[in-house]
Amino acid sequence: MSHIDDLIAQLCPTGVEYKAIGDFGELVRGNGMPKSDFVESGVGCIHYGQIYTYYGIWTTETISFVSAAKAEKFAKVDPGDLVITNTSENLDDVCKAVAWLGDTQIVTGGHATVLKHNQDPKYLSYYLQTPNFFVEKKRHATGTKVIDVSAKSLAKIKIPVPPLEVQREIVKVLDTFTKLEAELEAELEARRRQYKYYRDALLTFDEHEMSASKQASKQASKQASKQASKQASKQASKQAISIRWMTLSEIATIFGRGKSRHRPRNAAHLYGGKYPFIQTGDIRNSKHVITEHSQTYSEAGLAQSKLWPKGTICITIAANIAETGILGFDACFPDSVIGIVPNPKEASADFVEYLLQSFKARLQSLGQGSAQANINMGTFENEKFPIPPLEEQERIVTILDKFDTLLNDLSTGLPAEIKARRQQYEHYRDRLLTFKEAA
């Protein structure tokens, strides 16, 4: 860090100038862009929701495209520009930024703002992650259920703008940390693909017996045991296992949509109490079990909703559809989520949630064909799922739980190492991006 300290002392001895974002850049608000506009190839585009679910600090490629005709009406993003989110259910995700470092012009849509500027794009993206910036954006945030920081408000936020030479040296250091973390994430992703393979093999059945997944089950048990506890799992039964094909309502004691009857839904008096209020983002971010929530209901909020018991399986049916998770505590959720409380005589919550993970692509395909992808209660009226005997469910869950620990337990293995790297990166990021302000 001494080289950067020396640069700062040399180039800005009295401190670093803080400038309003609108003073050194032009903010262009996006418009429109439903996901139904996406095509297989064409003009690259960044949807605002992808910024906090897919992209990191910067990117040179997009995962989505729109036609040239559609691109004409969207906000233009030139190389070096930042695309910044304006809206999310979670304050953490508002004002997240990705720097576009590709060599062609792309586009973005509504709920996103393009920042055209003359600074180092990575420096700006890194700074927009800091606690200091979080405090500032919180001051300008509006809304409760849906939180927004407008482009007009964003333009007023002051951030430190050291000389470009300093910015670039800081970026070099932070890029080193993010590269190390990315390498670990790539290894973890390889394990996730392995888990998905074995999960889908274990949960593939025909109507009368287990499929060829018996052999995959044996291999998955061996693989999970070798990496997790070093103990051999039991081999799959060699006898045929009878599978019942049932709808979710047939295996549930409670099956229905969440409730949020009050209008407007973002009325302030509904929030801030002791009752967890789960939203689609909380389900999307969960790993099998939902252990965190970003919002709570008051007594008034509870009165117009419904409290679901711990162990309820949640399925998102709007926005990011077919995401699933098991409530780790009693909670409310809106009608964009379906709740399932399995009958313990028919199925375990752990097994059904793993099963729904495996059927995710199938469920998502049922929600296509409209401007806004969605599924509903009717989607499940005739959709049947394979339900093996409870003993077989328990065996499968035991194997998949071992993989879940390998992939998600922050106290062991790769997740623990990634967590440590993340903490190290955040420490140096916040230290490097904290400056004495020029008088």
Tab-separated table of C-alpha atoms in Angstrom:
chain	number	residue	atom	x	y	z
A	1	MET	CA	0.000	0.000	0.000
A	2	SER	CA	3.008	2.307	0.510
A	3	HIS	CA	3.248	3.060	-3.233
A	4	ILE	CA	-0.384	4.224	-3.286
A	5	ASP	CA	0.136	6.231	-0.087
A	6	ASP	CA	3.165	7.883	-1.683
A	7	LEU	CA	1.153	8.709	-4.808
A	8	ILE	CA	-1.634	10.280	-2.775
A	9	ALA	CA	0.873	12.311	-0.745
A	10	GLN	CA	2.521	13.469	-3.960
A	11	LEU	CA	-0.560	14.181	-6.110
A	12	CYS	CA	-3.064	15.353	-3.508
A	13	PRO	CA	-1.143	16.369	-0.383
A	14	THR	CA	-4.076	18.288	1.135
A	15	GLY	CA	-6.575	15.485	0.624
A	16	VAL	CA	-8.764	13.970	-2.087
A	17	GLU	CA	-11.537	15.976	-3.706
A	18	TYR	CA	-15.081	14.660	-3.267
A	19	LYS	CA	-17.418	15.323	-6.185
A	20	ALA	CA	-21.104	14.739	-6.818
A	21	ILE	CA	-21.526	11.954	-9.377
A	22	GLY	CA	-23.510	14.320	-11.568
A	23	ASP	CA	-20.595	16.759	-11.634
A	24	PHE	CA	-18.139	14.385	-13.288
A	25	GLY	CA	-20.574	12.239	-15.254
A	26	GLU	CA	-23.825	12.186	-17.192
A	27	LEU	CA	-26.575	9.876	-15.925
A	28	VAL	CA	-28.881	8.399	-18.584
A	29	ARG	CA	-31.919	6.517	-17.277
A	30	GLY	CA	-32.912	3.357	-19.117
A	31	ASN	CA	-36.436	2.492	-20.239
A	32	GLY	CA	-38.322	-0.737	-20.813
A	33	MET	CA	-36.661	-4.055	-21.760
A	34	PRO	CA	-38.774	-7.031	-20.658
A	35	LYS	CA	-36.979	-10.373	-20.787
A	36	SER	CA	-39.333	-11.397	-23.580
A	37	ASP	CA	-37.304	-9.053	-25.826
A	38	PHE	CA	-34.228	-11.292	-25.519
A	39	VAL	CA	-33.046	-13.151	-28.624
A	40	GLU	CA	-30.269	-15.695	-29.201
A	41	SER	CA	-27.951	-13.190	-30.866
A	42	GLY	CA	-27.952	-9.523	-31.778
A	43	VAL	CA	-27.049	-6.401	-29.811
A	44	GLY	CA	-25.659	-7.141	-26.356
A	45	CYS	CA	-27.818	-5.986	-23.451
A	46	ILE	CA	-27.672	-5.896	-19.667
A	47	HIS	CA	-30.951	-6.290	-17.780
A	48	TYR	CA	-30.922	-4.540	-14.403
A	49	GLY	CA	-31.744	-7.776	-12.543
A	50	GLN	CA	-28.656	-9.451	-14.000
A	51	ILE	CA	-26.343	-6.906	-12.364
A	52	TYR	CA	-26.935	-8.278	-8.880
A	53	THR	CA	-27.494	-11.889	-9.878
A	54	TYR	CA	-24.767	-12.475	-12.478
A	55	TYR	CA	-22.267	-9.693	-13.217
A	56	GLY	CA	-19.394	-8.637	-10.999
A	57	ILE	CA	-17.346	-5.418	-11.051
A	58	TRP	CA	-16.882	-5.411	-14.815
A	59	THR	CA	-17.580	-7.463	-17.929
A	60	THR	CA	-16.563	-7.641	-21.578
A	61	GLU	CA	-19.486	-9.875	-22.624
A	62	THR	CA	-23.234	-9.919	-22.094
A	63	ILE	CA	-25.335	-12.985	-21.417
A	64	SER	CA	-28.379	-11.540	-23.231
A	65	PHE	CA	-29.137	-9.925	-26.568
A	66	VAL	CA	-31.911	-7.945	-28.258
A	67	SER	CA	-32.610	-7.319	-31.925
A	68	ALA	CA	-31.134	-4.244	-33.604
A	69	ALA	CA	-34.639	-2.795	-33.963
A	70	LYS	CA	-35.382	-3.210	-30.254
A	71	ALA	CA	-31.958	-1.838	-29.303
A	72	GLU	CA	-32.793	1.504	-30.903
A	73	LYS	CA	-35.225	2.412	-28.101
A	74	PHE	CA	-33.009	1.390	-25.170
A	75	ALA	CA	-30.313	3.404	-23.362
A	76	LYS	CA	-26.921	3.108	-25.053
A	77	VAL	CA	-23.890	1.847	-23.118
A	78	ASP	CA	-20.477	2.705	-24.580
A	79	PRO	CA	-17.167	1.058	-23.586
A	80	GLY	CA	-16.155	2.375	-20.160
A	81	ASP	CA	-19.684	3.320	-19.095
A	82	LEU	CA	-21.208	1.972	-15.891
A	83	VAL	CA	-24.645	0.372	-15.728
A	84	ILE	CA	-26.159	0.980	-12.282
A	85	THR	CA	-29.300	-0.550	-10.763
A	86	ASN	CA	-31.946	1.835	-9.443
A	87	THR	CA	-34.443	-0.613	-7.981
A	88	SER	CA	-34.526	-3.797	-5.920
A	89	GLU	CA	-36.333	-5.463	-3.043
A	90	ASN	CA	-33.044	-5.261	-1.114
A	91	LEU	CA	-31.092	-2.071	-0.404
A	92	ASP	CA	-27.820	-3.978	-0.891
A	93	ASP	CA	-28.706	-4.521	-4.553
A	94	VAL	CA	-29.705	-0.911	-5.279
A	95	CYS	CA	-26.939	1.122	-6.961
A	96	LYS	CA	-24.921	-1.992	-7.775
A	97	ALA	CA	-22.770	-1.255	-10.807
A	98	VAL	CA	-21.069	-3.161	-13.589
A	99	ALA	CA	-18.499	-1.490	-15.836
A	100	TRP	CA	-18.913	-2.318	-19.507
A	101	LEU	CA	-15.402	-2.958	-20.876
A	102	GLY	CA	-16.346	-4.623	-24.153
A	103	ASP	CA	-15.331	-3.014	-27.440
A	104	THR	CA	-18.825	-2.424	-28.869
A	105	GLN	CA	-21.858	-0.425	-27.832
A	106	ILE	CA	-24.540	-2.341	-25.928
A	107	VAL	CA	-27.865	-1.298	-24.381
A	108	THR	CA	-29.707	-1.426	-21.084
A	109	GLY	CA	-33.327	-0.953	-20.051
A	110	GLY	CA	-35.585	0.235	-17.267
A	111	HIS	CA	-34.603	0.277	-13.570
A	112	ALA	CA	-31.016	0.910	-14.673
A	113	THR	CA	-28.997	4.080	-15.225
A	114	VAL	CA	-25.984	4.510	-17.505
A	115	LEU	CA	-23.152	6.608	-16.061
A	116	LYS	CA	-21.011	8.232	-18.749
A	117	HIS	CA	-17.883	9.639	-17.138
A	118	ASN	CA	-14.169	10.458	-17.412
A	119	GLN	CA	-12.866	8.360	-14.489
A	120	ASP	CA	-11.503	4.806	-14.233
A	121	PRO	CA	-14.619	2.613	-14.639
A	122	LYS	CA	-13.390	-0.157	-12.340
A	123	TYR	CA	-12.507	2.368	-9.636
A	124	LEU	CA	-16.076	3.668	-9.684
A	125	SER	CA	-17.551	0.156	-9.592
A	126	TYR	CA	-15.364	-0.778	-6.644
A	127	TYR	CA	-16.281	2.388	-4.757
A	128	LEU	CA	-20.009	1.781	-5.215
A	129	GLN	CA	-19.568	-1.400	-3.134
A	130	THR	CA	-18.111	0.331	-0.072
A	131	PRO	CA	-19.855	0.898	3.291
A	132	ASN	CA	-19.306	4.640	2.867
A	133	PHE	CA	-21.308	4.641	-0.353
A	134	PHE	CA	-23.956	2.405	1.256
A	135	VAL	CA	-24.564	5.083	3.904
A	136	GLU	CA	-24.993	7.734	1.218
A	137	LYS	CA	-27.363	5.731	-1.001
A	138	LYS	CA	-29.469	4.806	2.043
A	139	ARG	CA	-30.055	8.512	2.658
A	140	HIS	CA	-31.525	8.839	-0.846
A	141	ALA	CA	-33.485	5.554	-0.913
A	142	THR	CA	-37.283	5.587	-1.086
A	143	GLY	CA	-39.863	2.818	-0.683
A	144	THR	CA	-40.132	-0.171	1.639
A	145	LYS	CA	-41.062	-3.361	-0.209
A	146	VAL	CA	-39.479	-2.050	-3.422
A	147	ILE	CA	-36.528	0.265	-2.782
A	148	ASP	CA	-35.450	2.879	-5.312
A	149	VAL	CA	-32.644	5.400	-5.681
A	150	SER	CA	-33.485	7.583	-8.662
A	151	ALA	CA	-30.942	8.802	-11.197
A	152	LYS	CA	-31.635	12.328	-9.964
A	153	SER	CA	-30.761	11.329	-6.400
A	154	LEU	CA	-27.747	9.299	-7.512
A	155	ALA	CA	-26.353	12.386	-9.234
A	156	LYS	CA	-26.238	14.210	-5.881
A	157	ILE	CA	-24.118	11.620	-4.037
A	158	LYS	CA	-20.531	12.739	-3.467
A	159	ILE	CA	-17.678	10.257	-3.785
A	160	PRO	CA	-13.871	10.638	-3.603
A	161	VAL	CA	-12.274	11.295	-6.971
A	162	PRO	CA	-8.476	11.007	-6.673
A	163	PRO	CA	-6.248	11.522	-9.731
A	164	LEU	CA	-6.535	8.817	-12.391
A	165	GLU	CA	-3.037	7.539	-11.593
A	166	VAL	CA	-4.135	6.812	-8.036
A	167	GLN	CA	-7.394	5.229	-9.198
A	168	ARG	CA	-5.548	2.837	-11.507
A	169	GLU	CA	-3.075	1.739	-8.830
A	170	ILE	CA	-5.945	0.999	-6.454
A	171	VAL	CA	-7.694	-0.994	-9.175
A	172	LYS	CA	-4.562	-3.110	-9.722
A	173	VAL	CA	-4.527	-4.151	-6.063
A	174	LEU	CA	-8.247	-4.893	-5.879
A	175	ASP	CA	-8.187	-6.786	-9.176
A	176	THR	CA	-5.613	-9.159	-7.647
A	177	PHE	CA	-7.949	-9.981	-4.776
A	178	THR	CA	-10.972	-10.453	-7.027
A	179	LYS	CA	-8.981	-12.723	-9.353
A	180	LEU	CA	-8.022	-14.999	-6.452
A	181	GLU	CA	-11.626	-15.137	-5.319
A	182	ALA	CA	-12.804	-15.813	-8.884
A	183	GLU	CA	-10.490	-18.821	-9.132
A	184	LEU	CA	-11.980	-20.287	-5.963
A	185	GLU	CA	-15.482	-19.548	-7.209
A	186	ALA	CA	-14.694	-21.389	-10.456
A	187	GLU	CA	-13.645	-24.463	-8.495
A	188	LEU	CA	-16.798	-24.248	-6.405
A	189	GLU	CA	-18.875	-23.950	-9.573
A	190	ALA	CA	-17.307	-27.167	-10.866
A	191	ARG	CA	-18.447	-28.871	-7.671
A	192	ARG	CA	-21.929	-27.426	-8.134
A	193	ARG	CA	-22.115	-28.977	-11.589
A	194	GLN	CA	-21.037	-32.293	-10.089
A	195	TYR	CA	-23.716	-31.962	-7.422
A	196	LYS	CA	-26.373	-31.159	-10.034
A	197	TYR	CA	-25.408	-34.237	-12.046
A	198	TYR	CA	-25.726	-36.580	-9.083
A	199	ARG	CA	-28.844	-34.842	-7.778
A	200	ASP	CA	-30.650	-35.229	-11.094
A	201	ALA	CA	-29.486	-38.833	-11.411
A	202	LEU	CA	-30.722	-39.670	-7.917
A	203	LEU	CA	-34.069	-38.008	-8.609
A	204	THR	CA	-34.736	-39.585	-12.008
A	205	PHE	CA	-37.339	-42.351	-11.811
A	206	ASP	CA	-39.755	-44.232	-13.990
A	207	GLU	CA	-43.256	-45.055	-12.817
A	208	HIS	CA	-42.500	-48.443	-11.284
A	209	GLU	CA	-38.912	-48.513	-10.169
A	210	MET	CA	-35.785	-46.496	-9.798
A	211	SER	CA	-34.099	-45.798	-13.100
A	212	ALA	CA	-30.466	-46.357	-13.895
A	213	SER	CA	-29.874	-43.849	-11.103
A	214	LYS	CA	-29.164	-46.841	-8.810
A	215	GLN	CA	-25.627	-46.846	-10.147
A	216	ALA	CA	-25.406	-43.050	-10.013
A	217	SER	CA	-26.664	-43.230	-6.446
A	218	LYS	CA	-23.854	-45.595	-5.516
A	219	GLN	CA	-21.307	-43.281	-7.160
A	220	ALA	CA	-22.805	-40.160	-5.576
A	221	SER	CA	-22.718	-41.763	-2.137
A	222	LYS	CA	-19.070	-42.668	-2.619
A	223	GLN	CA	-18.171	-39.215	-3.979
A	224	ALA	CA	-20.007	-37.270	-1.279
A	225	SER	CA	-18.629	-39.465	1.490
A	226	LYS	CA	-15.076	-39.253	0.183
A	227	GLN	CA	-15.168	-35.434	0.247
A	228	ALA	CA	-17.369	-34.876	3.309
A	229	SER	CA	-17.094	-37.466	6.078
A	230	LYS	CA	-14.827	-40.142	4.552
A	231	GLN	CA	-17.438	-42.714	5.536
A	232	ALA	CA	-18.993	-44.988	2.950
A	233	SER	CA	-22.705	-44.431	2.312
A	234	LYS	CA	-25.016	-47.381	1.905
A	235	GLN	CA	-25.381	-48.698	-1.608
A	236	ALA	CA	-28.709	-48.347	-3.346
A	237	SER	CA	-31.121	-51.183	-2.873
A	238	LYS	CA	-30.911	-53.670	-5.705
A	239	GLN	CA	-34.617	-54.345	-5.520
A	240	ALA	CA	-37.015	-52.329	-7.582
A	241	ILE	CA	-38.577	-49.472	-5.640
A	242	SER	CA	-42.183	-48.536	-6.249
A	243	ILE	CA	-42.628	-44.886	-7.160
A	244	ARG	CA	-45.898	-42.992	-6.790
A	245	TRP	CA	-46.459	-40.061	-9.151
A	246	MET	CA	-48.396	-37.386	-7.264
A	247	THR	CA	-49.208	-33.688	-7.453
A	248	LEU	CA	-47.856	-31.353	-4.806
A	249	SER	CA	-51.324	-30.860	-3.339
A	250	GLU	CA	-51.641	-34.623	-2.872
A	251	ILE	CA	-48.551	-34.803	-0.672
A	252	ALA	CA	-49.258	-31.624	1.316
A	253	THR	CA	-51.255	-30.741	4.405
A	254	ILE	CA	-51.146	-27.060	3.338
A	255	PHE	CA	-50.691	-25.919	-0.258
A	256	GLY	CA	-51.427	-22.375	-1.403
A	257	ARG	CA	-50.228	-18.912	-2.288
A	258	GLY	CA	-48.870	-16.405	0.173
A	259	LYS	CA	-50.931	-13.358	1.078
A	260	SER	CA	-50.333	-9.630	0.871
A	261	ARG	CA	-53.793	-8.112	0.551
A	262	HIS	CA	-53.189	-4.464	1.435
A	263	ARG	CA	-52.865	-1.875	-1.318
A	264	PRO	CA	-50.492	-0.186	-1.719
A	265	ARG	CA	-48.165	-3.015	-0.780
A	266	ASN	CA	-45.380	-0.633	0.183
A	267	ALA	CA	-47.434	1.196	2.847
A	268	ALA	CA	-44.978	2.018	5.632
A	269	HIS	CA	-47.223	0.872	8.498
A	270	LEU	CA	-47.089	-2.742	7.249
A	271	TYR	CA	-43.380	-3.091	7.950
A	272	GLY	CA	-40.794	-2.953	10.710
A	273	GLY	CA	-42.260	-5.444	13.207
A	274	LYS	CA	-41.166	-8.835	14.481
A	275	TYR	CA	-42.630	-11.093	11.774
A	276	PRO	CA	-40.191	-12.150	9.008
A	277	PHE	CA	-41.486	-11.273	5.548
A	278	ILE	CA	-39.845	-13.448	2.891
A	279	GLN	CA	-39.547	-12.117	-0.652
A	280	THR	CA	-38.529	-13.724	-3.917
A	281	GLY	CA	-34.959	-12.445	-3.543
A	282	ASP	CA	-34.594	-14.166	-0.168
A	283	ILE	CA	-35.674	-17.454	-1.738
A	284	ARG	CA	-33.371	-16.990	-4.720
A	285	ASN	CA	-30.407	-16.371	-2.408
A	286	SER	CA	-31.112	-19.312	-0.099
A	287	LYS	CA	-29.223	-22.599	-0.226
A	288	HIS	CA	-31.848	-25.291	0.385
A	289	VAL	CA	-32.899	-23.670	3.703
A	290	ILE	CA	-33.916	-20.000	4.022
A	291	THR	CA	-31.933	-18.681	6.980
A	292	GLU	CA	-32.113	-14.914	6.373
A	293	HIS	CA	-34.754	-12.297	5.615
A	294	SER	CA	-34.432	-8.701	4.479
A	295	GLN	CA	-37.822	-7.375	5.639
A	296	THR	CA	-40.297	-7.787	8.506
A	297	TYR	CA	-44.023	-7.216	8.955
A	298	SER	CA	-45.653	-5.287	11.779
A	299	GLU	CA	-48.872	-6.452	13.479
A	300	ALA	CA	-50.744	-4.611	10.714
A	301	GLY	CA	-48.689	-6.412	8.099
A	302	LEU	CA	-49.381	-9.786	9.679
A	303	ALA	CA	-53.125	-9.054	9.845
A	304	GLN	CA	-53.353	-8.734	6.055
A	305	SER	CA	-51.019	-11.665	5.381
A	306	LYS	CA	-50.481	-15.204	6.671
A	307	LEU	CA	-47.790	-16.684	8.930
A	308	TRP	CA	-46.422	-19.922	7.484
A	309	PRO	CA	-44.674	-22.447	9.758
A	310	LYS	CA	-40.985	-23.307	9.831
A	311	GLY	CA	-40.383	-26.153	7.374
A	312	THR	CA	-42.677	-24.730	4.684
A	313	ILE	CA	-41.288	-25.122	1.153
A	314	CYS	CA	-41.420	-21.850	-0.809
A	315	ILE	CA	-41.650	-21.710	-4.625
A	316	THR	CA	-41.400	-18.402	-6.488
A	317	ILE	CA	-44.012	-18.072	-9.233
A	318	ALA	CA	-43.141	-14.611	-10.550
A	319	ALA	CA	-39.923	-12.715	-11.385
A	320	ASN	CA	-37.240	-15.433	-11.014
A	321	ILE	CA	-39.669	-18.338	-11.252
A	322	ALA	CA	-39.270	-21.835	-9.763
A	323	GLU	CA	-36.691	-20.800	-7.161
A	324	THR	CA	-37.162	-22.846	-3.992
A	325	GLY	CA	-36.156	-22.944	-0.341
A	326	ILE	CA	-37.356	-24.277	3.018
A	327	LEU	CA	-38.332	-21.774	5.714
A	328	GLY	CA	-35.908	-21.945	8.611
A	329	PHE	CA	-38.357	-19.969	10.764
A	330	ASP	CA	-42.043	-18.963	10.781
A	331	ALA	CA	-42.586	-16.269	8.134
A	332	CYS	CA	-45.016	-14.461	5.844
A	333	PHE	CA	-44.615	-14.161	2.090
A	334	PRO	CA	-46.575	-12.513	-0.771
A	335	ASP	CA	-48.769	-14.128	-3.407
A	336	SER	CA	-45.771	-14.299	-5.762
A	337	VAL	CA	-44.727	-17.326	-3.680
A	338	ILE	CA	-46.444	-20.703	-3.214
A	339	GLY	CA	-46.136	-22.457	0.145
A	340	ILE	CA	-46.102	-26.240	0.633
A	341	VAL	CA	-46.243	-27.979	4.013
A	342	PRO	CA	-45.631	-31.666	3.203
A	343	ASN	CA	-47.605	-34.392	4.931
A	344	PRO	CA	-44.879	-36.247	6.924
A	345	LYS	CA	-46.591	-39.542	6.072
A	346	GLU	CA	-46.050	-38.852	2.368
A	347	ALA	CA	-42.840	-36.867	1.963
A	348	SER	CA	-40.167	-34.901	3.796
A	349	ALA	CA	-39.636	-31.195	3.152
A	350	ASP	CA	-35.942	-31.805	2.429
A	351	PHE	CA	-36.713	-34.397	-0.236
A	352	VAL	CA	-39.412	-32.296	-1.930
A	353	GLU	CA	-37.188	-29.204	-2.058
A	354	TYR	CA	-34.339	-31.183	-3.629
A	355	LEU	CA	-36.868	-32.682	-6.049
A	356	LEU	CA	-38.123	-29.223	-7.055
A	357	GLN	CA	-34.520	-28.111	-7.622
A	358	SER	CA	-34.166	-30.984	-10.080
A	359	PHE	CA	-37.467	-30.085	-11.787
A	360	LYS	CA	-36.637	-26.369	-11.972
A	361	ALA	CA	-36.031	-26.269	-15.731
A	362	ARG	CA	-39.288	-28.160	-16.338
A	363	LEU	CA	-41.260	-25.719	-14.168
A	364	GLN	CA	-39.628	-22.705	-15.806
A	365	SER	CA	-40.603	-24.009	-19.239
A	366	LEU	CA	-44.241	-24.095	-18.108
A	367	GLY	CA	-44.045	-20.381	-17.363
A	368	GLN	CA	-42.950	-19.261	-20.814
A	369	GLY	CA	-45.117	-17.808	-23.528
A	370	SER	CA	-46.174	-14.461	-22.041
A	371	ALA	CA	-44.537	-11.042	-21.752
A	372	GLN	CA	-43.749	-11.751	-18.092
A	373	ALA	CA	-42.730	-15.328	-17.357
A	374	ASN	CA	-44.773	-16.750	-14.498
A	375	ILE	CA	-46.353	-19.895	-13.147
A	376	ASN	CA	-49.410	-20.203	-10.903
A	377	MET	CA	-51.413	-22.662	-8.847
A	378	GLY	CA	-52.938	-24.028	-12.039
A	379	THR	CA	-49.473	-25.024	-13.229
A	380	PHE	CA	-49.399	-27.669	-10.510
A	381	GLU	CA	-52.928	-29.068	-10.899
A	382	ASN	CA	-51.837	-31.808	-13.285
A	383	GLU	CA	-48.063	-31.710	-12.836
A	384	LYS	CA	-47.002	-34.923	-11.095
A	385	PHE	CA	-43.751	-35.615	-9.303
A	386	PRO	CA	-42.086	-38.949	-8.403
A	387	ILE	CA	-42.479	-39.775	-4.714
A	388	PRO	CA	-40.516	-42.834	-3.501
A	389	PRO	CA	-41.063	-44.471	-0.097
A	390	LEU	CA	-39.980	-42.414	2.941
A	391	GLU	CA	-36.982	-44.660	3.568
A	392	GLU	CA	-35.688	-44.009	0.039
A	393	GLN	CA	-36.372	-40.281	0.419
A	394	GLU	CA	-34.283	-40.256	3.582
A	395	ARG	CA	-31.413	-42.084	1.867
A	396	ILE	CA	-31.366	-39.611	-1.030
A	397	VAL	CA	-31.563	-36.617	1.306
A	398	THR	CA	-28.612	-37.952	3.335
A	399	ILE	CA	-26.453	-38.054	0.198
A	400	LEU	CA	-27.537	-34.632	-1.075
A	401	ASP	CA	-27.114	-33.069	2.364
A	402	LYS	CA	-23.442	-34.041	2.222
A	403	PHE	CA	-23.069	-32.247	-1.087
A	404	ASP	CA	-24.971	-29.267	0.337
A	405	THR	CA	-22.469	-29.065	3.206
A	406	LEU	CA	-19.551	-29.222	0.780
A	407	LEU	CA	-21.000	-26.427	-1.338
A	408	ASN	CA	-22.520	-24.108	1.242
A	409	ASP	CA	-21.105	-24.641	4.745
A	410	LEU	CA	-19.115	-21.487	5.527
A	411	SER	CA	-17.133	-23.242	8.252
A	412	THR	CA	-15.457	-25.846	6.041
A	413	GLY	CA	-13.714	-26.338	2.707
A	414	LEU	CA	-14.015	-24.027	-0.274
A	415	PRO	CA	-16.886	-21.913	1.093
A	416	ALA	CA	-14.772	-21.108	4.170
A	417	GLU	CA	-11.773	-20.202	2.003
A	418	ILE	CA	-13.917	-18.018	-0.262
A	419	LYS	CA	-15.396	-16.297	2.793
A	420	ALA	CA	-11.903	-15.575	4.127
A	421	ARG	CA	-10.792	-14.186	0.752
A	422	ARG	CA	-13.924	-12.048	0.569
A	423	GLN	CA	-13.256	-10.602	4.028
A	424	GLN	CA	-9.642	-9.892	3.094
A	425	TYR	CA	-10.737	-8.187	-0.130
A	426	GLU	CA	-13.361	-6.087	1.672
A	427	HIS	CA	-10.812	-5.011	4.288
A	428	TYR	CA	-8.340	-3.737	1.701
A	429	ARG	CA	-11.074	-2.310	-0.538
A	430	ASP	CA	-12.493	-0.217	2.281
A	431	ARG	CA	-9.033	0.841	3.435
A	432	LEU	CA	-7.877	1.803	-0.065
A	433	LEU	CA	-11.097	3.679	-0.855
A	434	THR	CA	-11.194	5.747	2.331
A	435	PHE	CA	-9.526	9.117	1.900
A	436	LYS	CA	-8.928	12.329	3.764
A	437	GLU	CA	-11.186	14.885	2.116
A	438	ALA	CA	-9.525	17.970	0.686
A	439	ALA	CA	-10.275	21.111	2.654
